[in-house]
Each structure stands twice: as C-alpha cells, then as structure tokens.
Amino acid sequence: SPAFETDTGVTVARYPRDEPLLSGWLLGGERLHGLAALVEVPLGRGRVVLFGFRPQYRAQSHITYAALLNALYLSAAERP
C-alpha cells in the first residue's frame, strides 16, 4: 500500500490533506489525503520501517535515499 493508517509507531512522513499530485499523473490520489507515507513501528525488540513509496526508485529525489539508508542503519541498532 502507498499509504498507512496506524495507531502505534511514529509517522515520519505524511501525504498532504489536499491534492498530493505535484506533476505527472496519479491514480487514486484522493485515497492518500492525510495518510502516512513513512512509518516506524516497534516490533518485539526491534522496529519495522514501512515505506509507502519506493525510496530506491530511479525517479525519486535524492532525499529518499537518506530515508532508506537510515532505515537500514537503524535496523541493526538496539532500541533504548
């Protein structure tokens, strides 16, 4: 799913409440309004990072690589 609704965890990035499309085309954009796009959820002694977008995709901006690399780095870190 490109969007998440969660009661636990931390929402890191959220889709805007108005039109999420800035350019190009988008199917089902009305279903994204205000929902989470990037969420960190605790699971046992670790955590799961849920991406609603493809951070490694060739057309994404360079800032999404930082989110992906941080998720990989933090996956090996112990929770406080």
PDB file of C-alpha atoms in Angstrom:
ATOM      1  CA  SER A   1       0.000   0.000   0.000  1.00  0.00           C
ATOM      2  CA  PRO A   2       1.275   3.527  -0.680  1.00  0.00           C
ATOM      3  CA  ALA A   3      -0.396   4.841   2.496  1.00  0.00           C
ATOM      4  CA  PHE A   4      -0.817   3.654   6.075  1.00  0.00           C
ATOM      5  CA  GLU A   5      -3.188   4.175   8.984  1.00  0.00           C
ATOM      6  CA  THR A   6      -1.606   3.178  12.279  1.00  0.00           C
ATOM      7  CA  ASP A   7      -2.294   3.616  15.977  1.00  0.00           C
ATOM      8  CA  THR A   8       1.224   2.641  17.047  1.00  0.00           C
ATOM      9  CA  GLY A   9       4.622   3.788  15.931  1.00  0.00           C
ATOM     10  CA  VAL A  10       5.866   7.102  14.642  1.00  0.00           C
ATOM     11  CA  THR A  11       4.655   8.729  11.436  1.00  0.00           C
ATOM     12  CA  VAL A  12       7.749  10.195   9.806  1.00  0.00           C
ATOM     13  CA  ALA A  13       6.161  11.491   6.577  1.00  0.00           C
ATOM     14  CA  ARG A  14       2.534  12.141   5.689  1.00  0.00           C
ATOM     15  CA  TYR A  15       0.733  12.872   2.428  1.00  0.00           C
ATOM     16  CA  PRO A  16      -0.876  16.341   2.294  1.00  0.00           C
ATOM     17  CA  ARG A  17      -4.570  16.731   3.104  1.00  0.00           C
ATOM     18  CA  ASP A  18      -5.184  18.442  -0.229  1.00  0.00           C
ATOM     19  CA  GLU A  19      -4.114  17.311  -3.720  1.00  0.00           C
ATOM     20  CA  PRO A  20      -0.941  15.153  -3.427  1.00  0.00           C
ATOM     21  CA  LEU A  21      -0.088  15.388  -7.140  1.00  0.00           C
ATOM     22  CA  LEU A  22       2.549  17.985  -7.997  1.00  0.00           C
ATOM     23  CA  SER A  23       3.267  16.867 -11.559  1.00  0.00           C
ATOM     24  CA  GLY A  24       2.764  13.891 -13.847  1.00  0.00           C
ATOM     25  CA  TRP A  25      -0.170  11.555 -13.248  1.00  0.00           C
ATOM     26  CA  LEU A  26      -1.644   9.777 -10.238  1.00  0.00           C
ATOM     27  CA  LEU A  27      -4.419   7.213  -9.983  1.00  0.00           C
ATOM     28  CA  GLY A  28      -6.398   7.130  -6.721  1.00  0.00           C
ATOM     29  CA  GLY A  29      -4.798  10.244  -5.252  1.00  0.00           C
ATOM     30  CA  GLU A  30      -7.954  11.002  -3.266  1.00  0.00           C
ATOM     31  CA  ARG A  31      -7.233   7.893  -1.153  1.00  0.00           C
ATOM     32  CA  LEU A  32      -3.910   9.325   0.056  1.00  0.00           C
ATOM     33  CA  HIS A  33      -5.190  12.542   1.666  1.00  0.00           C
ATOM     34  CA  GLY A  34      -3.603  12.934   5.112  1.00  0.00           C
ATOM     35  CA  LEU A  35      -2.391   9.330   5.430  1.00  0.00           C
ATOM     36  CA  ALA A  36       1.112   8.274   6.469  1.00  0.00           C
ATOM     37  CA  ALA A  37       3.717   7.691   3.749  1.00  0.00           C
ATOM     38  CA  LEU A  38       6.607   6.617   6.024  1.00  0.00           C
ATOM     39  CA  VAL A  39       6.071   4.946   9.406  1.00  0.00           C
ATOM     40  CA  GLU A  40       8.368   3.405  12.023  1.00  0.00           C
ATOM     41  CA  VAL A  41       6.580   0.721  14.065  1.00  0.00           C
ATOM     42  CA  PRO A  42       8.015  -1.196  17.046  1.00  0.00           C
ATOM     43  CA  LEU A  43       8.025  -4.965  16.694  1.00  0.00           C
ATOM     44  CA  GLY A  44       9.330  -7.069  19.569  1.00  0.00           C
ATOM     45  CA  ARG A  45      12.800  -5.780  20.471  1.00  0.00           C
ATOM     46  CA  GLY A  46      13.225  -4.134  17.060  1.00  0.00           C
ATOM     47  CA  ARG A  47      11.366  -1.920  14.660  1.00  0.00           C
ATOM     48  CA  VAL A  48       9.912  -2.024  11.177  1.00  0.00           C
ATOM     49  CA  VAL A  49      10.103   0.890   8.761  1.00  0.00           C
ATOM     50  CA  LEU A  50       7.148   0.981   6.348  1.00  0.00           C
ATOM     51  CA  PHE A  51       7.650   2.886   3.107  1.00  0.00           C
ATOM     52  CA  GLY A  52       4.548   3.834   1.133  1.00  0.00           C
ATOM     53  CA  PHE A  53       6.771   4.871  -1.747  1.00  0.00           C
ATOM     54  CA  ARG A  54       9.789   3.275  -3.410  1.00  0.00           C
ATOM     55  CA  PRO A  55      12.842   5.091  -1.967  1.00  0.00           C
ATOM     56  CA  GLN A  56      15.237   3.263  -4.303  1.00  0.00           C
ATOM     57  CA  TYR A  57      13.268   4.024  -7.481  1.00  0.00           C
ATOM     58  CA  ARG A  58      15.257   5.809 -10.196  1.00  0.00           C
ATOM     59  CA  ALA A  59      12.865   8.756 -10.460  1.00  0.00           C
ATOM     60  CA  GLN A  60      12.681   9.559  -6.736  1.00  0.00           C
ATOM     61  CA  SER A  61      14.565  12.523  -5.310  1.00  0.00           C
ATOM     62  CA  HIS A  62      17.917  12.039  -3.615  1.00  0.00           C
ATOM     63  CA  ILE A  63      16.423  12.744  -0.179  1.00  0.00           C
ATOM     64  CA  THR A  64      14.545   9.428  -0.289  1.00  0.00           C
ATOM     65  CA  TYR A  65      17.889   7.606  -0.331  1.00  0.00           C
ATOM     66  CA  ALA A  66      18.638   9.081   3.098  1.00  0.00           C
ATOM     67  CA  ALA A  67      15.392   7.593   4.441  1.00  0.00           C
ATOM     68  CA  LEU A  68      16.276   4.184   3.005  1.00  0.00           C
ATOM     69  CA  LEU A  69      19.860   4.202   4.274  1.00  0.00           C
ATOM     70  CA  ASN A  70      18.770   5.376   7.743  1.00  0.00           C
ATOM     71  CA  ALA A  71      16.222   2.539   7.886  1.00  0.00           C
ATOM     72  CA  LEU A  72      18.947   0.039   7.014  1.00  0.00           C
ATOM     73  CA  TYR A  73      21.342   1.545   9.560  1.00  0.00           C
ATOM     74  CA  LEU A  74      18.759   1.680  12.356  1.00  0.00           C
ATOM     75  CA  SER A  75      17.606  -1.878  11.689  1.00  0.00           C
ATOM     76  CA  ALA A  76      20.803  -3.106  13.325  1.00  0.00           C
ATOM     77  CA  ALA A  77      20.676  -0.647  16.228  1.00  0.00           C
ATOM     78  CA  GLU A  78      19.314  -1.622  19.623  1.00  0.00           C
ATOM     79  CA  ARG A  79      16.260   0.222  20.919  1.00  0.00           C
ATOM     80  CA  PRO A  80      16.863   2.269  24.074  1.00  0.00           C
TER      81      PRO A  80
END
